[in-house]
Structure formats: structure tokens, C-alpha cells
PDB file of C-alpha atoms in Angstrom:
ATOM      1  CA  UNK A   1      -8.400 -16.564 -48.673  1.00  0.00           C
ATOM      2  CA  UNK A   2      -8.538 -16.303 -44.888  1.00  0.00           C
ATOM      3  CA  UNK A   3      -5.192 -14.490 -44.858  1.00  0.00           C
ATOM      4  CA  UNK A   4      -6.498 -12.025 -47.455  1.00  0.00           C
ATOM      5  CA  UNK A   5      -9.519 -11.262 -45.280  1.00  0.00           C
ATOM      6  CA  UNK A   6      -7.291 -10.652 -42.281  1.00  0.00           C
ATOM      7  CA  UNK A   7      -5.108  -8.252 -44.281  1.00  0.00           C
ATOM      8  CA  UNK A   8      -8.161  -6.399 -45.581  1.00  0.00           C
ATOM      9  CA  UNK A   9      -9.571  -6.127 -42.064  1.00  0.00           C
ATOM     10  CA  UNK A  10      -6.315  -4.759 -40.671  1.00  0.00           C
ATOM     11  CA  UNK A  11      -5.628  -2.189 -43.381  1.00  0.00           C
ATOM     12  CA  UNK A  12      -9.051  -0.863 -44.356  1.00  0.00           C
ATOM     13  CA  UNK A  13     -10.173   2.581 -43.184  1.00  0.00           C
ATOM     14  CA  UNK A  14     -12.447   2.273 -40.174  1.00  0.00           C
ATOM     15  CA  UNK A  15     -12.446   5.725 -38.572  1.00  0.00           C
ATOM     16  CA  UNK A  16     -12.856   9.230 -40.022  1.00  0.00           C
ATOM     17  CA  UNK A  17     -10.138  10.432 -37.655  1.00  0.00           C
ATOM     18  CA  UNK A  18      -7.622   7.978 -39.134  1.00  0.00           C
ATOM     19  CA  UNK A  19      -8.039   8.300 -42.891  1.00  0.00           C
ATOM     20  CA  UNK A  20      -5.567   8.011 -45.724  1.00  0.00           C
ATOM     21  CA  UNK A  21      -1.958   7.308 -44.913  1.00  0.00           C
ATOM     22  CA  UNK A  22      -2.353   8.134 -41.218  1.00  0.00           C
ATOM     23  CA  UNK A  23      -4.421   4.966 -40.748  1.00  0.00           C
ATOM     24  CA  UNK A  24      -1.134   3.070 -40.883  1.00  0.00           C
ATOM     25  CA  UNK A  25       0.112   4.867 -37.768  1.00  0.00           C
ATOM     26  CA  UNK A  26      -1.672   2.700 -35.173  1.00  0.00           C
ATOM     27  CA  UNK A  27      -0.563  -0.410 -37.070  1.00  0.00           C
ATOM     28  CA  UNK A  28       2.982   0.364 -35.919  1.00  0.00           C
ATOM     29  CA  UNK A  29       1.831  -1.036 -32.587  1.00  0.00           C
ATOM     30  CA  UNK A  30       1.921  -4.517 -34.133  1.00  0.00           C
ATOM     31  CA  UNK A  31       5.743  -4.633 -34.570  1.00  0.00           C
ATOM     32  CA  UNK A  32       6.033  -2.959 -31.172  1.00  0.00           C
ATOM     33  CA  UNK A  33       3.959  -5.788 -29.687  1.00  0.00           C
ATOM     34  CA  UNK A  34       6.274  -8.358 -31.276  1.00  0.00           C
ATOM     35  CA  UNK A  35       9.273  -6.490 -29.855  1.00  0.00           C
ATOM     36  CA  UNK A  36       7.730  -6.478 -26.381  1.00  0.00           C
ATOM     37  CA  UNK A  37       7.230 -10.248 -26.545  1.00  0.00           C
ATOM     38  CA  UNK A  38      10.885 -10.699 -27.527  1.00  0.00           C
ATOM     39  CA  UNK A  39      11.991  -8.354 -24.755  1.00  0.00           C
ATOM     40  CA  UNK A  40       9.998 -10.357 -22.210  1.00  0.00           C
ATOM     41  CA  UNK A  41      11.856 -13.477 -23.329  1.00  0.00           C
ATOM     42  CA  UNK A  42      15.324 -11.929 -23.321  1.00  0.00           C
ATOM     43  CA  UNK A  43      14.760  -9.940 -20.124  1.00  0.00           C
ATOM     44  CA  UNK A  44      13.684 -13.102 -18.328  1.00  0.00           C
ATOM     45  CA  UNK A  45      16.735 -14.905 -19.690  1.00  0.00           C
ATOM     46  CA  UNK A  46      18.990 -12.068 -18.506  1.00  0.00           C
ATOM     47  CA  UNK A  47      17.508 -12.099 -15.016  1.00  0.00           C
ATOM     48  CA  UNK A  48      17.836 -15.865 -14.673  1.00  0.00           C
ATOM     49  CA  UNK A  49      21.369 -15.795 -16.044  1.00  0.00           C
ATOM     50  CA  UNK A  50      22.500 -12.963 -13.784  1.00  0.00           C
ATOM     51  CA  UNK A  51      20.939 -14.630 -10.732  1.00  0.00           C
ATOM     52  CA  UNK A  52      22.661 -17.966 -11.289  1.00  0.00           C
ATOM     53  CA  UNK A  53      26.035 -17.023 -12.755  1.00  0.00           C
ATOM     54  CA  UNK A  54      27.619 -16.256  -9.378  1.00  0.00           C
ATOM     55  CA  UNK A  55      31.087 -14.913  -8.639  1.00  0.00           C
ATOM     56  CA  UNK A  56      34.575 -15.723  -9.834  1.00  0.00           C
ATOM     57  CA  UNK A  57      37.989 -14.874  -8.481  1.00  0.00           C
ATOM     58  CA  UNK A  58      40.219 -12.376 -10.194  1.00  0.00           C
ATOM     59  CA  UNK A  59      43.885 -13.001  -9.420  1.00  0.00           C
ATOM     60  CA  UNK A  60      46.959 -10.907 -10.083  1.00  0.00           C
ATOM     61  CA  UNK A  61      50.612 -10.745  -9.087  1.00  0.00           C
ATOM     62  CA  UNK A  62      51.013  -8.353  -6.201  1.00  0.00           C
ATOM     63  CA  UNK A  63      54.126  -6.194  -6.588  1.00  0.00           C
ATOM     64  CA  UNK A  64      53.881  -3.858  -3.616  1.00  0.00           C
ATOM     65  CA  UNK A  65      52.755  -3.674   0.008  1.00  0.00           C
ATOM     66  CA  UNK A  66      52.328  -6.605   2.372  1.00  0.00           C
ATOM     67  CA  UNK A  67      51.412  -8.975  -0.458  1.00  0.00           C
ATOM     68  CA  UNK A  68      54.462  -8.178  -2.603  1.00  0.00           C
ATOM     69  CA  UNK A  69      55.721 -11.226  -4.461  1.00  0.00           C
ATOM     70  CA  UNK A  70      52.534 -13.210  -3.964  1.00  0.00           C
ATOM     71  CA  UNK A  71      49.424 -13.860  -6.023  1.00  0.00           C
ATOM     72  CA  UNK A  72      46.425 -11.968  -4.664  1.00  0.00           C
ATOM     73  CA  UNK A  73      42.829 -12.843  -5.527  1.00  0.00           C
ATOM     74  CA  UNK A  74      39.514 -11.123  -4.925  1.00  0.00           C
ATOM     75  CA  UNK A  75      35.944 -12.059  -5.903  1.00  0.00           C
ATOM     76  CA  UNK A  76      34.153 -10.183  -8.675  1.00  0.00           C
ATOM     77  CA  UNK A  77      30.699 -10.528 -10.149  1.00  0.00           C
ATOM     78  CA  UNK A  78      31.025 -11.647 -13.738  1.00  0.00           C
ATOM     79  CA  UNK A  79      27.774  -9.895 -14.644  1.00  0.00           C
ATOM     80  CA  UNK A  80      26.653  -6.447 -13.456  1.00  0.00           C
ATOM     81  CA  UNK A  81      23.283  -7.929 -12.557  1.00  0.00           C
ATOM     82  CA  UNK A  82      24.643 -10.143  -9.793  1.00  0.00           C
ATOM     83  CA  UNK A  83      22.236 -10.157  -6.846  1.00  0.00           C
ATOM     84  CA  UNK A  84      23.810  -9.739  -3.426  1.00  0.00           C
ATOM     85  CA  UNK A  85      20.466  -9.523  -1.625  1.00  0.00           C
ATOM     86  CA  UNK A  86      16.733  -9.956  -2.098  1.00  0.00           C
ATOM     87  CA  UNK A  87      16.276  -6.179  -2.167  1.00  0.00           C
ATOM     88  CA  UNK A  88      18.845  -5.791  -4.920  1.00  0.00           C
ATOM     89  CA  UNK A  89      17.246  -8.623  -6.834  1.00  0.00           C
ATOM     90  CA  UNK A  90      13.825  -6.983  -6.591  1.00  0.00           C
ATOM     91  CA  UNK A  91      15.214  -3.671  -7.843  1.00  0.00           C
ATOM     92  CA  UNK A  92      16.906  -5.431 -10.762  1.00  0.00           C
ATOM     93  CA  UNK A  93      13.651  -7.116 -11.741  1.00  0.00           C
ATOM     94  CA  UNK A  94      11.620  -3.913 -11.475  1.00  0.00           C
ATOM     95  CA  UNK A  95      14.147  -1.846 -13.431  1.00  0.00           C
ATOM     96  CA  UNK A  96      14.168  -4.290 -16.323  1.00  0.00           C
ATOM     97  CA  UNK A  97      10.505  -5.224 -16.675  1.00  0.00           C
ATOM     98  CA  UNK A  98       8.566  -2.157 -15.470  1.00  0.00           C
ATOM     99  CA  UNK A  99       8.154  -0.774 -19.005  1.00  0.00           C
ATOM    100  CA  UNK A 100       7.206  -4.249 -20.240  1.00  0.00           C
ATOM    101  CA  UNK A 101       4.438  -4.493 -17.639  1.00  0.00           C
ATOM    102  CA  UNK A 102       3.091  -1.127 -18.777  1.00  0.00           C
ATOM    103  CA  UNK A 103       3.169  -2.211 -22.417  1.00  0.00           C
ATOM    104  CA  UNK A 104       1.525  -5.555 -21.675  1.00  0.00           C
ATOM    105  CA  UNK A 105      -1.508  -3.628 -20.426  1.00  0.00           C
ATOM    106  CA  UNK A 106      -1.317  -0.703 -22.840  1.00  0.00           C
ATOM    107  CA  UNK A 107      -0.821  -2.381 -26.223  1.00  0.00           C
ATOM    108  CA  UNK A 108      -3.922  -4.639 -26.228  1.00  0.00           C
ATOM    109  CA  UNK A 109      -6.099  -1.711 -25.104  1.00  0.00           C
ATOM    110  CA  UNK A 110      -4.591   0.622 -27.699  1.00  0.00           C
ATOM    111  CA  UNK A 111      -5.056  -1.842 -30.553  1.00  0.00           C
ATOM    112  CA  UNK A 112      -8.569  -2.700 -29.382  1.00  0.00           C
ATOM    113  CA  UNK A 113      -9.499   0.995 -29.388  1.00  0.00           C
ATOM    114  CA  UNK A 114      -8.193   1.397 -32.937  1.00  0.00           C
ATOM    115  CA  UNK A 115      -9.886  -1.675 -34.392  1.00  0.00           C
ATOM    116  CA  UNK A 116     -13.146  -0.679 -32.668  1.00  0.00           C
ATOM    117  CA  UNK A 117     -12.916   2.876 -34.094  1.00  0.00           C
ATOM    118  CA  UNK A 118     -12.551   4.370 -30.623  1.00  0.00           C
ATOM    119  CA  UNK A 119      -8.968   5.595 -30.802  1.00  0.00           C
ATOM    120  CA  UNK A 120      -8.885   9.349 -30.329  1.00  0.00           C
ATOM    121  CA  UNK A 121      -5.872  11.065 -31.980  1.00  0.00           C
ATOM    122  CA  UNK A 122      -5.187  13.215 -28.901  1.00  0.00           C
ATOM    123  CA  UNK A 123      -5.067  10.129 -26.689  1.00  0.00           C
ATOM    124  CA  UNK A 124      -2.742   8.403 -29.161  1.00  0.00           C
ATOM    125  CA  UNK A 125      -0.453  11.450 -29.320  1.00  0.00           C
ATOM    126  CA  UNK A 126      -0.161  11.786 -25.536  1.00  0.00           C
ATOM    127  CA  UNK A 127       0.584   8.089 -25.077  1.00  0.00           C
ATOM    128  CA  UNK A 128       3.173   8.010 -27.850  1.00  0.00           C
ATOM    129  CA  UNK A 129       5.015  11.009 -26.376  1.00  0.00           C
ATOM    130  CA  UNK A 130       5.084   9.410 -22.925  1.00  0.00           C
ATOM    131  CA  UNK A 131       6.235   6.050 -24.258  1.00  0.00           C
ATOM    132  CA  UNK A 132       9.007   7.531 -26.408  1.00  0.00           C
ATOM    133  CA  UNK A 133      10.452   8.966 -23.205  1.00  0.00           C
ATOM    134  CA  UNK A 134       9.853   5.764 -21.265  1.00  0.00           C
ATOM    135  CA  UNK A 135      11.590   3.542 -23.790  1.00  0.00           C
ATOM    136  CA  UNK A 136      14.539   5.907 -24.206  1.00  0.00           C
ATOM    137  CA  UNK A 137      15.054   5.918 -20.431  1.00  0.00           C
ATOM    138  CA  UNK A 138      14.738   2.142 -20.299  1.00  0.00           C
ATOM    139  CA  UNK A 139      17.205   1.585 -23.150  1.00  0.00           C
ATOM    140  CA  UNK A 140      19.779   4.022 -21.746  1.00  0.00           C
ATOM    141  CA  UNK A 141      19.449   2.471 -18.292  1.00  0.00           C
ATOM    142  CA  UNK A 142      19.908  -1.014 -19.726  1.00  0.00           C
ATOM    143  CA  UNK A 143      22.967   0.076 -21.690  1.00  0.00           C
ATOM    144  CA  UNK A 144      24.609   1.696 -18.675  1.00  0.00           C
ATOM    145  CA  UNK A 145      23.496  -0.648 -15.889  1.00  0.00           C
ATOM    146  CA  UNK A 146      24.391  -3.821 -17.754  1.00  0.00           C
ATOM    147  CA  UNK A 147      27.901  -2.498 -18.436  1.00  0.00           C
ATOM    148  CA  UNK A 148      27.969  -3.803 -21.988  1.00  0.00           C
ATOM    149  CA  UNK A 149      31.514  -4.706 -22.952  1.00  0.00           C
ATOM    150  CA  UNK A 150      32.731  -4.689 -19.341  1.00  0.00           C
ATOM    151  CA  UNK A 151      36.020  -6.369 -18.536  1.00  0.00           C
ATOM    152  CA  UNK A 152      34.442  -9.192 -16.511  1.00  0.00           C
ATOM    153  CA  UNK A 153      31.344  -9.785 -18.633  1.00  0.00           C
ATOM    154  CA  UNK A 154      30.698 -13.045 -20.401  1.00  0.00           C
ATOM    155  CA  UNK A 155      29.798 -13.172 -24.089  1.00  0.00           C
ATOM    156  CA  UNK A 156      26.314 -14.445 -23.206  1.00  0.00           C
ATOM    157  CA  UNK A 157      25.646 -11.523 -20.886  1.00  0.00           C
ATOM    158  CA  UNK A 158      26.891  -8.956 -23.391  1.00  0.00           C
ATOM    159  CA  UNK A 159      24.766 -10.538 -26.115  1.00  0.00           C
ATOM    160  CA  UNK A 160      21.587 -10.484 -24.026  1.00  0.00           C
ATOM    161  CA  UNK A 161      22.208  -6.945 -22.801  1.00  0.00           C
ATOM    162  CA  UNK A 162      23.037  -5.589 -26.264  1.00  0.00           C
ATOM    163  CA  UNK A 163      19.943  -7.154 -27.801  1.00  0.00           C
ATOM    164  CA  UNK A 164      17.668  -5.669 -25.136  1.00  0.00           C
ATOM    165  CA  UNK A 165      19.220  -2.205 -25.353  1.00  0.00           C
ATOM    166  CA  UNK A 166      19.152  -2.055 -29.162  1.00  0.00           C
ATOM    167  CA  UNK A 167      15.588  -3.355 -29.330  1.00  0.00           C
ATOM    168  CA  UNK A 168      14.565  -0.805 -26.695  1.00  0.00           C
ATOM    169  CA  UNK A 169      15.996   2.032 -28.788  1.00  0.00           C
ATOM    170  CA  UNK A 170      14.211   0.554 -31.812  1.00  0.00           C
ATOM    171  CA  UNK A 171      10.852   0.604 -30.021  1.00  0.00           C
ATOM    172  CA  UNK A 172      11.455   4.237 -29.027  1.00  0.00           C
ATOM    173  CA  UNK A 173      12.105   5.132 -32.679  1.00  0.00           C
ATOM    174  CA  UNK A 174       8.916   3.385 -33.825  1.00  0.00           C
ATOM    175  CA  UNK A 175       6.919   5.249 -31.170  1.00  0.00           C
ATOM    176  CA  UNK A 176       8.506   8.489 -32.401  1.00  0.00           C
ATOM    177  CA  UNK A 177       7.251   7.733 -35.920  1.00  0.00           C
ATOM    178  CA  UNK A 178       3.814   6.902 -34.510  1.00  0.00           C
ATOM    179  CA  UNK A 179       3.888  10.227 -32.674  1.00  0.00           C
ATOM    180  CA  UNK A 180       4.208  11.954 -36.059  1.00  0.00           C
ATOM    181  CA  UNK A 181       1.171  10.076 -37.414  1.00  0.00           C
ATOM    182  CA  UNK A 182      -0.830  10.931 -34.291  1.00  0.00           C
ATOM    183  CA  UNK A 183       0.160  14.611 -34.443  1.00  0.00           C
ATOM    184  CA  UNK A 184      -1.020  14.789 -38.054  1.00  0.00           C
ATOM    185  CA  UNK A 185      -4.270  13.045 -37.093  1.00  0.00           C
ATOM    186  CA  UNK A 186      -4.824  15.621 -34.328  1.00  0.00           C
ATOM    187  CA  UNK A 187      -4.244  18.435 -36.820  1.00  0.00           C
ATOM    188  CA  UNK A 188      -6.797  17.001 -39.265  1.00  0.00           C
ATOM    189  CA  UNK A 189      -9.273  16.345 -36.460  1.00  0.00           C
ATOM    190  CA  UNK A 190      -9.066  19.963 -35.292  1.00  0.00           C
ATOM    191  CA  UNK A 191      -9.507  21.212 -38.859  1.00  0.00           C
ATOM    192  CA  UNK A 192     -12.581  19.015 -39.296  1.00  0.00           C
ATOM    193  CA  UNK A 193     -14.076  20.313 -36.055  1.00  0.00           C
ATOM    194  CA  UNK A 194     -13.447  23.904 -37.080  1.00  0.00           C
ATOM    195  CA  UNK A 195     -15.011  23.281 -40.490  1.00  0.00           C
ATOM    196  CA  UNK A 196     -18.122  21.767 -38.919  1.00  0.00           C
ATOM    197  CA  UNK A 197     -18.335  24.679 -36.504  1.00  0.00           C
ATOM    198  CA  UNK A 198     -18.176  27.170 -39.371  1.00  0.00           C
ATOM    199  CA  UNK A 199     -20.839  25.254 -41.283  1.00  0.00           C
ATOM    200  CA  UNK A 200     -23.171  25.265 -38.285  1.00  0.00           C
ATOM    201  CA  UNK A 201     -22.500  28.937 -37.676  1.00  0.00           C
ATOM    202  CA  UNK A 202     -23.283  29.704 -41.307  1.00  0.00           C
ATOM    203  CA  UNK A 203     -26.436  27.612 -41.130  1.00  0.00           C
ATOM    204  CA  UNK A 204     -27.547  29.492 -38.033  1.00  0.00           C
ATOM    205  CA  UNK A 205     -26.892  32.877 -39.654  1.00  0.00           C
ATOM    206  CA  UNK A 206     -28.721  31.822 -42.829  1.00  0.00           C
ATOM    207  CA  UNK A 207     -31.817  30.669 -40.990  1.00  0.00           C
ATOM    208  CA  UNK A 208     -31.848  33.858 -38.921  1.00  0.00           C
ATOM    209  CA  UNK A 209     -31.556  35.952 -42.089  1.00  0.00           C
ATOM    210  CA  UNK A 210     -34.488  34.244 -43.780  1.00  0.00           C
ATOM    211  CA  UNK A 211     -36.666  34.768 -40.745  1.00  0.00           C
ATOM    212  CA  UNK A 212     -37.159  31.077 -40.070  1.00  0.00           C
ATOM    213  CA  UNK A 213     -35.251  31.309 -36.821  1.00  0.00           C
ATOM    214  CA  UNK A 214     -32.044  29.484 -36.094  1.00  0.00           C
ATOM    215  CA  UNK A 215     -31.673  26.566 -33.793  1.00  0.00           C
ATOM    216  CA  UNK A 216     -30.153  27.729 -30.536  1.00  0.00           C
ATOM    217  CA  UNK A 217     -28.770  24.238 -30.086  1.00  0.00           C
ATOM    218  CA  UNK A 218     -26.908  24.512 -33.399  1.00  0.00           C
ATOM    219  CA  UNK A 219     -25.567  27.880 -32.301  1.00  0.00           C
ATOM    220  CA  UNK A 220     -24.269  26.458 -29.022  1.00  0.00           C
ATOM    221  CA  UNK A 221     -22.775  23.434 -30.798  1.00  0.00           C
ATOM    222  CA  UNK A 222     -20.882  25.627 -33.235  1.00  0.00           C
ATOM    223  CA  UNK A 223     -19.473  27.728 -30.403  1.00  0.00           C
ATOM    224  CA  UNK A 224     -18.352  24.612 -28.547  1.00  0.00           C
ATOM    225  CA  UNK A 225     -16.682  23.184 -31.650  1.00  0.00           C
ATOM    226  CA  UNK A 226     -14.801  26.419 -32.234  1.00  0.00           C
ATOM    227  CA  UNK A 227     -13.215  26.070 -28.803  1.00  0.00           C
ATOM    228  CA  UNK A 228     -11.525  22.788 -29.786  1.00  0.00           C
TER     229      UNK A 228
END
């Protein structure tokens, strides 16, 4: 029974600006929130793994030059995220979790605004456009910077990196779908404003025609609504 109440609370229409099928748009933020939690876990695991994995020696038979006929070895990082310095470590951390920090602040506020009937479609559209770009950049950076499938990578590193990159692309796709819902909500909101403006304009003209005098406030309101 409690679960049924929760489902009814989540899915019922609560805002005139998000009616019909478009009310499901903001609910896409729920799977995005789950994805962000998973990305926090796997990003932290990747950072810890890359910081502790260290170096290994790569050896080969030298066939030319001063080392001809001998085995030559040189150190290589077995993950692309190996940290040679504190500055490099800080940049690695920032590059991987910056979008997660943004989402940790944004998602609770966005969901709160929707469930409190304060989510404006224009605000939702602008945020979804920005976050589609942000997640695409993050996913492409992760794919390239982590050198997935590199010759010296371990299976663990490739697994962590692939999961984060694929999930990042998935979040970008979900935001793209949400952008479509928000764009449709903006279109309906503008139509509703224009309809109300026309109704107020007609009311003002009718009252003027009957000699009762129209409300100047209604006239101003209709003109303001027509600008939207």
C-alpha cells in the first residue's frame, strides 16, 4: 500500500506546465540520479586504482645501437591515470568528477522544483541542453584519456574506464530525451500564455464596446503576455 502511494505521488499531474505525457520528462532525472551514484562509485574506484597501481618494466630484445644483443627495459605506467605529481593527480581528479559535483548539486534541486510544482519548462530546457553537452564532453574525454584497450592497460582498468564512458554517453542520451520533453513543454506554455493574452484582450475590447469600461490592468497584462 505504501509503495502504491509513492508511485501515485511520483506519477500524478502536479503542474499545469507539465501535463499529459510530458509530465514523465522530469522523471527521467531519477535514472540519471542512479547513474550519477554509480559513476561516483566507479570514478572513485578508478582514481584509487590508478593512484596505487604504479609502474612496471617493459623489456625487449635490443637489435641495434649500443644495446644490440642485450635485453633493454624501460618503465611504463600500466594505467593512463598514473600520477607522477600532486598537480597531475589533482587534474585527474577534477577531470573525472567535475560533472559529478555539478550533478550532485543540480539533481536534488531539479527534482525538488518539479515535485513542488516550481519547475519552469524554460529552465528545464536550458539545463538539459547544457548538460547534454557536458556529459558528451565528459564521456569523450574519459574514452580518450583513459586509453581504453591500450597495450599496457590491465583488464580492471579497461573495465572501469569502459563502464564510466558508456554510462556517461547513456546519461547524455537520457538528457537529450528530456530536452525533447522540455522543448514540448515550452511550446505548450507559450501557447497557453498567448491564449490567455488573447482572452484578456477580447475581454478588454468587449467591456469597452459595451461602455462599461475595460480594466487598464487587464489591457497591460494581455500586452505583457503577448510578448512571451
